[in-house]
Amino acid sequence: MAFTSRRPCSSSFIITVLMFCFIIPCYAQIKGCPFDAIYNFGDGESAPPLRMLDHLASAFHLPPPPSHYAKEGHFPFYYGTNFASRGSTIGGAPIFAEKHTQPQSQTHSLESQEYSFIKFLKSVTSSPEQALEMLRRSLFIINEAGLNDYKNAFQHGKSVSEVYTFVPPVVASIKVTLMGLIEDGATNILVPGSLPLGCLPGYMALFPSKDPTSYDADKCNKELNSFAVLHNDHLQQALMVLREEFPHARIVYLDYYNAFMALLHNHAMSLVSDGFGLTEEALKSLVDMLISQKGFAHPKVEFPEVTHCVM
């Protein structure tokens, strides 16, 4: 199965590409248009249209990839596949058993998503060479993996300090998944960090406090935000190790935390939709900030000069 597109690219798309964070070489078949397909893993977020994936795909002039787990219909997988599952956790039951909590009732953990991708890859390619070419021209996203592990523990009565112990195994599992994808041939990977959990009403409601010192100037729960920062610090350290081990891979950390805080400070829009998720307007604005080279994508890597796009 060839992942070749025939879509025209507008000048506005070229500008967007020039501002983003990968060095993408130009090929005879595809000039200036960086990716043929998107493969998404992690948390499936809310039902459409309130999904970060939709807006990321749109930024690259790609349609949102269909879910791999759809029960009805036959979808064209020319532009990628969404392996993410709403409420997904890192590795299913084992980590919860170790931490004495119960997993949410879902089956598509990050571990199983990677396994599904490997099976999918074998089904749509006829040779290792074809698979490598497909992966080389695809974008991979590991979206908010691990956050449901934390959320589930909070909802089952665990304190923030208790859930601190979840961070090392959660980040280690994300790292293992990334290693597997890179070893399979993925070279362009986006890894978002955590939003400031202490600014999301759903999390704040789990830890109510009458002590004004529990909140910062933005009225966010300081302890929950410190927890999100801890997760992000661990994740960025893991990505640094992977970049050293796989220098050919472009592994970009998306700073959801500080991009959200910039929105909170500079926009009057409603940011949160259901207590835990963001509104569609906030998601779109967040993506615009992440791809506009305003310091929320790390590392910052310049594009080569591209003046046109031929498909």
PDB file of C-alpha atoms in Angstrom:
ATOM      1  CA  MET A   1       0.000   0.000   0.000  1.00  0.00           C
ATOM      2  CA  ALA A   2       1.597   3.260  -1.091  1.00  0.00           C
ATOM      3  CA  PHE A   3       1.204   6.339   1.049  1.00  0.00           C
ATOM      4  CA  THR A   4       1.337   8.793  -1.837  1.00  0.00           C
ATOM      5  CA  SER A   5      -0.826  11.876  -1.995  1.00  0.00           C
ATOM      6  CA  ARG A   6      -1.990  14.007  -4.898  1.00  0.00           C
ATOM      7  CA  ARG A   7      -3.119  17.001  -2.863  1.00  0.00           C
ATOM      8  CA  PRO A   8      -2.079  20.505  -3.918  1.00  0.00           C
ATOM      9  CA  CYS A   9      -0.309  22.580  -1.293  1.00  0.00           C
ATOM     10  CA  SER A  10      -1.071  26.259  -0.813  1.00  0.00           C
ATOM     11  CA  SER A  11       1.460  29.013  -0.107  1.00  0.00           C
ATOM     12  CA  SER A  12       0.056  29.327   3.424  1.00  0.00           C
ATOM     13  CA  PHE A  13       0.928  25.695   4.030  1.00  0.00           C
ATOM     14  CA  ILE A  14       4.523  26.315   2.921  1.00  0.00           C
ATOM     15  CA  ILE A  15       4.768  29.163   5.423  1.00  0.00           C
ATOM     16  CA  THR A  16       3.459  26.861   8.147  1.00  0.00           C
ATOM     17  CA  VAL A  17       5.984  24.190   7.206  1.00  0.00           C
ATOM     18  CA  LEU A  18       8.850  26.671   7.262  1.00  0.00           C
ATOM     19  CA  MET A  19       7.948  27.646  10.792  1.00  0.00           C
ATOM     20  CA  PHE A  20       7.722  24.134  12.189  1.00  0.00           C
ATOM     21  CA  CYS A  21      10.388  22.111  13.932  1.00  0.00           C
ATOM     22  CA  PHE A  22      11.764  19.450  11.573  1.00  0.00           C
ATOM     23  CA  ILE A  23      14.391  19.417   8.873  1.00  0.00           C
ATOM     24  CA  ILE A  24      12.550  17.630   6.080  1.00  0.00           C
ATOM     25  CA  PRO A  25      14.528  16.869   2.913  1.00  0.00           C
ATOM     26  CA  CYS A  26      12.936  17.486  -0.493  1.00  0.00           C
ATOM     27  CA  TYR A  27      12.270  14.504  -2.735  1.00  0.00           C
ATOM     28  CA  ALA A  28      11.445  14.247  -6.420  1.00  0.00           C
ATOM     29  CA  GLN A  29       7.949  13.064  -5.552  1.00  0.00           C
ATOM     30  CA  ILE A  30       7.286  15.435  -2.671  1.00  0.00           C
ATOM     31  CA  LYS A  31       8.809  18.909  -2.383  1.00  0.00           C
ATOM     32  CA  GLY A  32       8.135  21.016   0.664  1.00  0.00           C
ATOM     33  CA  CYS A  33       5.251  18.929   1.970  1.00  0.00           C
ATOM     34  CA  PRO A  34       6.754  17.151   4.957  1.00  0.00           C
ATOM     35  CA  PHE A  35       4.527  14.140   5.670  1.00  0.00           C
ATOM     36  CA  ASP A  36       2.314  11.675   3.850  1.00  0.00           C
ATOM     37  CA  ALA A  37       0.630  10.299   6.964  1.00  0.00           C
ATOM     38  CA  ILE A  38       0.133  10.718  10.715  1.00  0.00           C
ATOM     39  CA  TYR A  39       0.140   7.889  13.256  1.00  0.00           C
ATOM     40  CA  ASN A  40      -1.193   8.807  16.670  1.00  0.00           C
ATOM     41  CA  PHE A  41      -0.775   6.930  19.963  1.00  0.00           C
ATOM     42  CA  GLY A  42      -1.727   7.541  23.573  1.00  0.00           C
ATOM     43  CA  ASP A  43      -4.946   9.061  24.863  1.00  0.00           C
ATOM     44  CA  GLY A  44      -7.796   9.405  22.386  1.00  0.00           C
ATOM     45  CA  GLU A  45      -9.068  12.528  24.192  1.00  0.00           C
ATOM     46  CA  SER A  46     -12.643  13.634  23.652  1.00  0.00           C
ATOM     47  CA  ALA A  47     -14.996  12.698  20.854  1.00  0.00           C
ATOM     48  CA  PRO A  48     -14.634  14.691  17.612  1.00  0.00           C
ATOM     49  CA  PRO A  49     -14.284  17.528  16.944  1.00  0.00           C
ATOM     50  CA  LEU A  50     -12.649  18.273  20.293  1.00  0.00           C
ATOM     51  CA  ARG A  51      -9.380  16.473  19.596  1.00  0.00           C
ATOM     52  CA  MET A  52      -5.855  17.804  19.469  1.00  0.00           C
ATOM     53  CA  LEU A  53      -5.094  15.309  16.673  1.00  0.00           C
ATOM     54  CA  ASP A  54      -7.649  16.931  14.363  1.00  0.00           C
ATOM     55  CA  HIS A  55      -5.949  20.294  14.648  1.00  0.00           C
ATOM     56  CA  LEU A  56      -2.416  18.903  14.334  1.00  0.00           C
ATOM     57  CA  ALA A  57      -3.430  17.025  11.183  1.00  0.00           C
ATOM     58  CA  SER A  58      -5.037  20.159   9.771  1.00  0.00           C
ATOM     59  CA  ALA A  59      -1.817  22.110  10.378  1.00  0.00           C
ATOM     60  CA  PHE A  60      -0.084  19.704   7.976  1.00  0.00           C
ATOM     61  CA  HIS A  61      -2.966  19.773   5.457  1.00  0.00           C
ATOM     62  CA  LEU A  62      -3.792  16.156   6.240  1.00  0.00           C
ATOM     63  CA  PRO A  63      -7.237  14.811   7.137  1.00  0.00           C
ATOM     64  CA  PRO A  64      -7.568  13.417  10.671  1.00  0.00           C
ATOM     65  CA  PRO A  65      -6.552   9.748  10.460  1.00  0.00           C
ATOM     66  CA  PRO A  66      -9.352   7.255  11.154  1.00  0.00           C
ATOM     67  CA  SER A  67      -9.380   5.148  14.295  1.00  0.00           C
ATOM     68  CA  HIS A  68      -7.782   1.748  13.996  1.00  0.00           C
ATOM     69  CA  TYR A  69     -10.443   0.380  16.332  1.00  0.00           C
ATOM     70  CA  ALA A  70     -13.510   1.576  14.401  1.00  0.00           C
ATOM     71  CA  LYS A  71     -16.153  -1.151  14.397  1.00  0.00           C
ATOM     72  CA  GLU A  72     -18.072  -0.048  11.328  1.00  0.00           C
ATOM     73  CA  GLY A  73     -17.181   1.065   7.831  1.00  0.00           C
ATOM     74  CA  HIS A  74     -14.070   0.746   5.718  1.00  0.00           C
ATOM     75  CA  PHE A  75     -11.662   3.647   5.985  1.00  0.00           C
ATOM     76  CA  PRO A  76      -8.843   4.639   3.639  1.00  0.00           C
ATOM     77  CA  PHE A  77      -5.630   4.568   5.637  1.00  0.00           C
ATOM     78  CA  TYR A  78      -3.673   6.567   3.056  1.00  0.00           C
ATOM     79  CA  TYR A  79      -3.093   9.445   5.461  1.00  0.00           C
ATOM     80  CA  GLY A  80      -2.301   7.423   8.574  1.00  0.00           C
ATOM     81  CA  THR A  81      -4.132   5.777  11.439  1.00  0.00           C
ATOM     82  CA  ASN A  82      -5.164   6.779  14.940  1.00  0.00           C
ATOM     83  CA  PHE A  83      -4.213   4.055  17.407  1.00  0.00           C
ATOM     84  CA  ALA A  84      -5.051   6.200  20.430  1.00  0.00           C
ATOM     85  CA  SER A  85      -7.880   5.076  22.662  1.00  0.00           C
ATOM     86  CA  ARG A  86      -9.843   7.350  24.961  1.00  0.00           C
ATOM     87  CA  GLY A  87      -8.955   6.624  28.559  1.00  0.00           C
ATOM     88  CA  SER A  88      -5.915   4.577  27.552  1.00  0.00           C
ATOM     89  CA  THR A  89      -3.191   3.880  30.075  1.00  0.00           C
ATOM     90  CA  ILE A  90       0.466   2.995  29.749  1.00  0.00           C
ATOM     91  CA  GLY A  91       0.515  -0.759  30.145  1.00  0.00           C
ATOM     92  CA  GLY A  92      -2.891  -1.861  31.315  1.00  0.00           C
ATOM     93  CA  ALA A  93      -3.383  -3.622  34.637  1.00  0.00           C
ATOM     94  CA  PRO A  94       0.194  -4.380  35.850  1.00  0.00           C
ATOM     95  CA  ILE A  95       1.160  -0.829  36.820  1.00  0.00           C
ATOM     96  CA  PHE A  96      -2.166  -0.377  38.631  1.00  0.00           C
ATOM     97  CA  ALA A  97      -1.771  -3.635  40.505  1.00  0.00           C
ATOM     98  CA  GLU A  98       1.663  -2.528  41.648  1.00  0.00           C
ATOM     99  CA  LYS A  99       0.284   0.828  42.809  1.00  0.00           C
ATOM    100  CA  HIS A 100      -2.909  -0.670  44.341  1.00  0.00           C
ATOM    101  CA  THR A 101      -5.429   1.083  42.113  1.00  0.00           C
ATOM    102  CA  GLN A 102      -7.818  -0.144  39.451  1.00  0.00           C
ATOM    103  CA  PRO A 103      -7.464   0.595  35.712  1.00  0.00           C
ATOM    104  CA  GLN A 104     -10.242   2.172  33.704  1.00  0.00           C
ATOM    105  CA  SER A 105     -12.400  -0.212  31.689  1.00  0.00           C
ATOM    106  CA  GLN A 106     -10.509  -0.023  28.401  1.00  0.00           C
ATOM    107  CA  THR A 107      -8.246  -2.410  26.566  1.00  0.00           C
ATOM    108  CA  HIS A 108      -6.072  -0.317  24.282  1.00  0.00           C
ATOM    109  CA  SER A 109      -3.080   0.562  26.446  1.00  0.00           C
ATOM    110  CA  LEU A 110      -0.026   2.272  24.923  1.00  0.00           C
ATOM    111  CA  GLU A 111       1.654  -1.106  24.896  1.00  0.00           C
ATOM    112  CA  SER A 112      -1.182  -2.715  22.935  1.00  0.00           C
ATOM    113  CA  GLN A 113      -1.378   0.276  20.583  1.00  0.00           C
ATOM    114  CA  GLU A 114       2.233  -0.271  19.560  1.00  0.00           C
ATOM    115  CA  TYR A 115       1.522  -3.960  19.010  1.00  0.00           C
ATOM    116  CA  SER A 116      -1.482  -3.065  16.833  1.00  0.00           C
ATOM    117  CA  PHE A 117       0.693  -0.706  14.810  1.00  0.00           C
ATOM    118  CA  ILE A 118       3.279  -3.419  14.120  1.00  0.00           C
ATOM    119  CA  LYS A 119       0.526  -5.730  12.843  1.00  0.00           C
ATOM    120  CA  PHE A 120      -0.919  -2.894  10.761  1.00  0.00           C
ATOM    121  CA  LEU A 121       2.484  -2.077   9.268  1.00  0.00           C
ATOM    122  CA  LYS A 122       2.966  -5.666   8.149  1.00  0.00           C
ATOM    123  CA  SER A 123      -0.490  -5.726   6.587  1.00  0.00           C
ATOM    124  CA  VAL A 124      -0.017  -2.611   4.416  1.00  0.00           C
ATOM    125  CA  THR A 125       3.563  -3.114   3.224  1.00  0.00           C
ATOM    126  CA  SER A 126       5.069  -5.880   1.129  1.00  0.00           C
ATOM    127  CA  SER A 127       8.719  -5.558   2.143  1.00  0.00           C
ATOM    128  CA  PRO A 128      10.938  -4.105   4.879  1.00  0.00           C
ATOM    129  CA  GLU A 129      12.174  -1.514   2.387  1.00  0.00           C
ATOM    130  CA  GLN A 130       8.632  -0.328   1.649  1.00  0.00           C
ATOM    131  CA  ALA A 131       7.878  -0.179   5.370  1.00  0.00           C
ATOM    132  CA  LEU A 132      10.972   1.948   6.050  1.00  0.00           C
ATOM    133  CA  GLU A 133      10.073   4.358   3.246  1.00  0.00           C
ATOM    134  CA  MET A 134       6.537   4.682   4.604  1.00  0.00           C
ATOM    135  CA  LEU A 135       7.780   5.328   8.139  1.00  0.00           C
ATOM    136  CA  ARG A 136      10.382   7.830   6.963  1.00  0.00           C
ATOM    137  CA  ARG A 137       7.671   9.984   5.415  1.00  0.00           C
ATOM    138  CA  SER A 138       5.240   9.768   8.328  1.00  0.00           C
ATOM    139  CA  LEU A 139       4.720  11.787  11.492  1.00  0.00           C
ATOM    140  CA  PHE A 140       4.273   9.986  14.811  1.00  0.00           C
ATOM    141  CA  ILE A 141       2.581  11.519  17.848  1.00  0.00           C
ATOM    142  CA  ILE A 142       2.594  10.122  21.397  1.00  0.00           C
ATOM    143  CA  ASN A 143      -0.203  12.218  22.838  1.00  0.00           C
ATOM    144  CA  GLU A 144      -0.487  12.725  26.614  1.00  0.00           C
ATOM    145  CA  ALA A 145       0.514   9.145  27.376  1.00  0.00           C
ATOM    146  CA  GLY A 146       0.454   8.388  31.098  1.00  0.00           C
ATOM    147  CA  LEU A 147      -2.010  11.083  32.101  1.00  0.00           C
ATOM    148  CA  ASN A 148      -4.829   8.581  32.530  1.00  0.00           C
ATOM    149  CA  ASP A 149      -2.627   6.532  34.851  1.00  0.00           C
ATOM    150  CA  TYR A 150      -2.320   9.593  37.065  1.00  0.00           C
ATOM    151  CA  LYS A 151      -5.948  10.648  36.703  1.00  0.00           C
ATOM    152  CA  ASN A 152      -7.199   7.178  37.593  1.00  0.00           C
ATOM    153  CA  ALA A 153      -5.046   7.124  40.730  1.00  0.00           C
ATOM    154  CA  PHE A 154      -6.280  10.570  41.800  1.00  0.00           C
ATOM    155  CA  GLN A 155      -9.890   9.516  41.268  1.00  0.00           C
ATOM    156  CA  HIS A 156      -9.321   6.437  43.447  1.00  0.00           C
ATOM    157  CA  GLY A 157      -8.197   8.533  46.394  1.00  0.00           C
ATOM    158  CA  LYS A 158      -4.435   8.610  45.944  1.00  0.00           C
ATOM    159  CA  SER A 159      -2.734  11.778  47.132  1.00  0.00           C
ATOM    160  CA  VAL A 160      -0.520  13.826  44.845  1.00  0.00           C
ATOM    161  CA  SER A 161       2.557  12.768  46.803  1.00  0.00           C
ATOM    162  CA  GLU A 162       1.586   9.089  46.415  1.00  0.00           C
ATOM    163  CA  VAL A 163       1.176   9.453  42.657  1.00  0.00           C
ATOM    164  CA  TYR A 164       4.647  10.986  42.419  1.00  0.00           C
ATOM    165  CA  THR A 165       5.881   7.386  42.511  1.00  0.00           C
ATOM    166  CA  PHE A 166       3.984   6.686  39.271  1.00  0.00           C
ATOM    167  CA  VAL A 167       6.103   9.115  37.260  1.00  0.00           C
ATOM    168  CA  PRO A 168       9.317   7.080  36.771  1.00  0.00           C
ATOM    169  CA  PRO A 169       7.576   3.881  35.534  1.00  0.00           C
ATOM    170  CA  VAL A 170       5.150   5.864  33.360  1.00  0.00           C
ATOM    171  CA  VAL A 171       7.946   7.801  31.657  1.00  0.00           C
ATOM    172  CA  ALA A 172      10.050   4.637  31.353  1.00  0.00           C
ATOM    173  CA  SER A 173       7.159   2.969  29.509  1.00  0.00           C
ATOM    174  CA  ILE A 174       6.802   5.940  27.143  1.00  0.00           C
ATOM    175  CA  LYS A 175      10.530   5.726  26.466  1.00  0.00           C
ATOM    176  CA  VAL A 176      10.293   2.008  25.660  1.00  0.00           C
ATOM    177  CA  THR A 177       7.459   2.681  23.208  1.00  0.00           C
ATOM    178  CA  LEU A 178       9.455   5.431  21.513  1.00  0.00           C
ATOM    179  CA  MET A 179      12.492   3.167  21.255  1.00  0.00           C
ATOM    180  CA  GLY A 180      10.361   0.497  19.611  1.00  0.00           C
ATOM    181  CA  LEU A 181       8.931   2.921  17.046  1.00  0.00           C
ATOM    182  CA  ILE A 182      12.368   4.340  16.226  1.00  0.00           C
ATOM    183  CA  GLU A 183      13.875   0.881  15.877  1.00  0.00           C
ATOM    184  CA  ASP A 184      11.010   0.009  13.521  1.00  0.00           C
ATOM    185  CA  GLY A 185      11.925   3.025  11.372  1.00  0.00           C
ATOM    186  CA  ALA A 186      10.073   6.093  12.685  1.00  0.00           C
ATOM    187  CA  THR A 187      12.192   9.242  12.413  1.00  0.00           C
ATOM    188  CA  ASN A 188       9.760  12.160  12.960  1.00  0.00           C
ATOM    189  CA  ILE A 189       8.116  12.105  16.385  1.00  0.00           C
ATOM    190  CA  LEU A 190       6.161  14.631  18.432  1.00  0.00           C
ATOM    191  CA  VAL A 191       5.919  14.007  22.178  1.00  0.00           C
ATOM    192  CA  PRO A 192       3.658  16.453  24.052  1.00  0.00           C
ATOM    193  CA  GLY A 193       4.077  16.955  27.774  1.00  0.00           C
ATOM    194  CA  SER A 194       1.372  17.405  30.370  1.00  0.00           C
ATOM    195  CA  LEU A 195      -0.949  20.373  30.584  1.00  0.00           C
ATOM    196  CA  PRO A 196      -0.903  22.256  33.925  1.00  0.00           C
ATOM    197  CA  LEU A 197      -3.263  19.880  35.730  1.00  0.00           C
ATOM    198  CA  GLY A 198      -3.765  22.333  38.566  1.00  0.00           C
ATOM    199  CA  CYS A 199      -5.498  24.744  36.182  1.00  0.00           C
ATOM    200  CA  LEU A 200      -8.064  22.185  34.984  1.00  0.00           C
ATOM    201  CA  PRO A 201     -11.282  22.277  37.063  1.00  0.00           C
ATOM    202  CA  GLY A 202     -11.734  18.500  36.954  1.00  0.00           C
ATOM    203  CA  TYR A 203      -8.413  17.891  38.691  1.00  0.00           C
ATOM    204  CA  MET A 204      -8.874  20.828  41.044  1.00  0.00           C
ATOM    205  CA  ALA A 205     -12.206  19.398  42.179  1.00  0.00           C
ATOM    206  CA  LEU A 206     -10.420  16.210  43.279  1.00  0.00           C
ATOM    207  CA  PHE A 207      -8.239  18.224  45.681  1.00  0.00           C
ATOM    208  CA  PRO A 208     -10.369  21.069  47.073  1.00  0.00           C
ATOM    209  CA  SER A 209      -8.720  23.360  49.564  1.00  0.00           C
ATOM    210  CA  LYS A 210      -9.846  26.374  51.582  1.00  0.00           C
ATOM    211  CA  ASP A 211      -6.258  27.413  52.132  1.00  0.00           C
ATOM    212  CA  PRO A 212      -5.528  30.324  49.753  1.00  0.00           C
ATOM    213  CA  THR A 213      -1.831  29.421  49.747  1.00  0.00           C
ATOM    214  CA  SER A 214      -2.745  26.220  47.886  1.00  0.00           C
ATOM    215  CA  TYR A 215      -3.373  28.324  44.771  1.00  0.00           C
ATOM    216  CA  ASP A 216      -1.147  30.547  42.663  1.00  0.00           C
ATOM    217  CA  ALA A 217      -1.885  33.936  41.111  1.00  0.00           C
ATOM    218  CA  ASP A 218      -3.778  32.218  38.275  1.00  0.00           C
ATOM    219  CA  LYS A 219      -5.992  30.409  40.836  1.00  0.00           C
ATOM    220  CA  CYS A 220      -4.427  27.085  39.869  1.00  0.00           C
ATOM    221  CA  ASN A 221      -3.615  24.318  42.348  1.00  0.00           C
ATOM    222  CA  LYS A 222       0.120  24.635  42.983  1.00  0.00           C
ATOM    223  CA  GLU A 223       0.663  21.036  44.083  1.00  0.00           C
ATOM    224  CA  LEU A 224      -0.994  19.598  40.961  1.00  0.00           C
ATOM    225  CA  ASN A 225       0.974  21.939  38.732  1.00  0.00           C
ATOM    226  CA  SER A 226       4.197  20.911  40.464  1.00  0.00           C
ATOM    227  CA  PHE A 227       3.252  17.315  39.723  1.00  0.00           C
ATOM    228  CA  ALA A 228       2.738  18.122  36.016  1.00  0.00           C
ATOM    229  CA  VAL A 229       6.129  19.865  35.950  1.00  0.00           C
ATOM    230  CA  LEU A 230       7.739  16.763  37.493  1.00  0.00           C
ATOM    231  CA  HIS A 231       6.237  14.546  34.783  1.00  0.00           C
ATOM    232  CA  ASN A 232       7.393  16.952  32.074  1.00  0.00           C
ATOM    233  CA  ASP A 233      10.915  17.153  33.499  1.00  0.00           C
ATOM    234  CA  HIS A 234      11.221  13.361  33.581  1.00  0.00           C
ATOM    235  CA  LEU A 235       9.836  13.104  30.058  1.00  0.00           C
ATOM    236  CA  GLN A 236      12.250  15.672  28.656  1.00  0.00           C
ATOM    237  CA  GLN A 237      15.178  13.893  30.304  1.00  0.00           C
ATOM    238  CA  ALA A 238      14.081  10.636  28.674  1.00  0.00           C
ATOM    239  CA  LEU A 239      13.834  12.341  25.275  1.00  0.00           C
ATOM    240  CA  MET A 240      17.350  13.748  25.664  1.00  0.00           C
ATOM    241  CA  VAL A 241      18.661  10.218  26.224  1.00  0.00           C
ATOM    242  CA  LEU A 242      16.800   8.952  23.146  1.00  0.00           C
ATOM    243  CA  ARG A 243      18.180  11.776  20.971  1.00  0.00           C
ATOM    244  CA  GLU A 244      21.706  10.788  21.980  1.00  0.00           C
ATOM    245  CA  GLU A 245      21.028   7.112  21.288  1.00  0.00           C
ATOM    246  CA  PHE A 246      19.188   7.739  17.999  1.00  0.00           C
ATOM    247  CA  PRO A 247      20.699  10.922  16.508  1.00  0.00           C
ATOM    248  CA  HIS A 248      19.008  10.298  13.141  1.00  0.00           C
ATOM    249  CA  ALA A 249      15.540  10.597  14.721  1.00  0.00           C
ATOM    250  CA  ARG A 250      13.843  13.985  15.080  1.00  0.00           C
ATOM    251  CA  ILE A 251      12.195  13.795  18.499  1.00  0.00           C
ATOM    252  CA  VAL A 252      10.420  17.032  19.356  1.00  0.00           C
ATOM    253  CA  TYR A 253       8.931  17.829  22.761  1.00  0.00           C
ATOM    254  CA  LEU A 254       5.759  19.922  22.616  1.00  0.00           C
ATOM    255  CA  ASP A 255       5.432  22.125  25.685  1.00  0.00           C
ATOM    256  CA  TYR A 256       1.692  21.899  26.357  1.00  0.00           C
ATOM    257  CA  TYR A 257       2.221  23.300  29.861  1.00  0.00           C
ATOM    258  CA  ASN A 258       3.704  26.674  29.006  1.00  0.00           C
ATOM    259  CA  ALA A 259       1.683  27.064  25.810  1.00  0.00           C
ATOM    260  CA  PHE A 260      -1.497  26.634  27.883  1.00  0.00           C
ATOM    261  CA  MET A 261      -0.286  29.128  30.466  1.00  0.00           C
ATOM    262  CA  ALA A 262       0.406  31.651  27.692  1.00  0.00           C
ATOM    263  CA  LEU A 263      -3.176  31.174  26.484  1.00  0.00           C
ATOM    264  CA  LEU A 264      -4.449  31.567  30.030  1.00  0.00           C
ATOM    265  CA  HIS A 265      -2.616  34.866  30.443  1.00  0.00           C
ATOM    266  CA  ASN A 266      -3.230  36.388  27.023  1.00  0.00           C
ATOM    267  CA  HIS A 267      -6.690  35.265  25.880  1.00  0.00           C
ATOM    268  CA  ALA A 268     -10.181  35.729  27.230  1.00  0.00           C
ATOM    269  CA  MET A 269     -11.501  32.557  25.589  1.00  0.00           C
ATOM    270  CA  SER A 270     -12.959  29.656  27.536  1.00  0.00           C
ATOM    271  CA  LEU A 271     -10.183  27.053  27.717  1.00  0.00           C
ATOM    272  CA  VAL A 272     -11.740  24.004  29.377  1.00  0.00           C
ATOM    273  CA  SER A 273     -14.725  22.045  28.034  1.00  0.00           C
ATOM    274  CA  ASP A 274     -15.565  19.254  30.472  1.00  0.00           C
ATOM    275  CA  GLY A 275     -13.340  19.839  33.469  1.00  0.00           C
ATOM    276  CA  PHE A 276     -10.485  17.771  32.042  1.00  0.00           C
ATOM    277  CA  GLY A 277     -10.411  18.569  28.310  1.00  0.00           C
ATOM    278  CA  LEU A 278      -9.941  21.755  26.332  1.00  0.00           C
ATOM    279  CA  THR A 279     -12.466  23.545  24.145  1.00  0.00           C
ATOM    280  CA  GLU A 280     -12.113  23.336  20.382  1.00  0.00           C
ATOM    281  CA  GLU A 281     -11.064  26.982  20.205  1.00  0.00           C
ATOM    282  CA  ALA A 282      -8.414  26.428  22.869  1.00  0.00           C
ATOM    283  CA  LEU A 283      -7.104  23.316  21.095  1.00  0.00           C
ATOM    284  CA  LYS A 284      -6.769  25.172  17.806  1.00  0.00           C
ATOM    285  CA  SER A 285      -5.034  28.113  19.469  1.00  0.00           C
ATOM    286  CA  LEU A 286      -2.700  25.739  21.322  1.00  0.00           C
ATOM    287  CA  VAL A 287      -1.677  24.038  18.061  1.00  0.00           C
ATOM    288  CA  ASP A 288      -1.130  27.415  16.388  1.00  0.00           C
ATOM    289  CA  MET A 289       1.236  28.354  19.211  1.00  0.00           C
ATOM    290  CA  LEU A 290       3.075  25.037  19.120  1.00  0.00           C
ATOM    291  CA  ILE A 291       3.873  25.219  15.394  1.00  0.00           C
ATOM    292  CA  SER A 292       4.638  28.939  15.151  1.00  0.00           C
ATOM    293  CA  GLN A 293       8.155  28.773  16.646  1.00  0.00           C
ATOM    294  CA  LYS A 294       7.265  30.765  19.755  1.00  0.00           C
ATOM    295  CA  GLY A 295       9.429  28.619  21.997  1.00  0.00           C
ATOM    296  CA  PHE A 296       6.997  25.789  22.724  1.00  0.00           C
ATOM    297  CA  ALA A 297       8.671  23.117  20.565  1.00  0.00           C
ATOM    298  CA  HIS A 298      12.024  21.690  21.664  1.00  0.00           C
ATOM    299  CA  PRO A 299      14.453  21.434  20.052  1.00  0.00           C
ATOM    300  CA  LYS A 300      13.933  24.204  17.548  1.00  0.00           C
ATOM    301  CA  VAL A 301      15.225  23.054  14.166  1.00  0.00           C
ATOM    302  CA  GLU A 302      15.118  25.174  11.022  1.00  0.00           C
ATOM    303  CA  PHE A 303      13.660  24.016   7.708  1.00  0.00           C
ATOM    304  CA  PRO A 304      15.607  24.252   4.482  1.00  0.00           C
ATOM    305  CA  GLU A 305      14.314  26.951   2.165  1.00  0.00           C
ATOM    306  CA  VAL A 306      11.268  25.726   0.229  1.00  0.00           C
ATOM    307  CA  THR A 307       9.450  27.839  -2.314  1.00  0.00           C
ATOM    308  CA  HIS A 308       6.873  25.466  -3.730  1.00  0.00           C
ATOM    309  CA  CYS A 309       5.174  22.139  -3.201  1.00  0.00           C
ATOM    310  CA  VAL A 310       4.595  19.623  -5.982  1.00  0.00           C
ATOM    311  CA  MET A 311       2.569  16.462  -5.362  1.00  0.00           C
TER     312      MET A 311
END
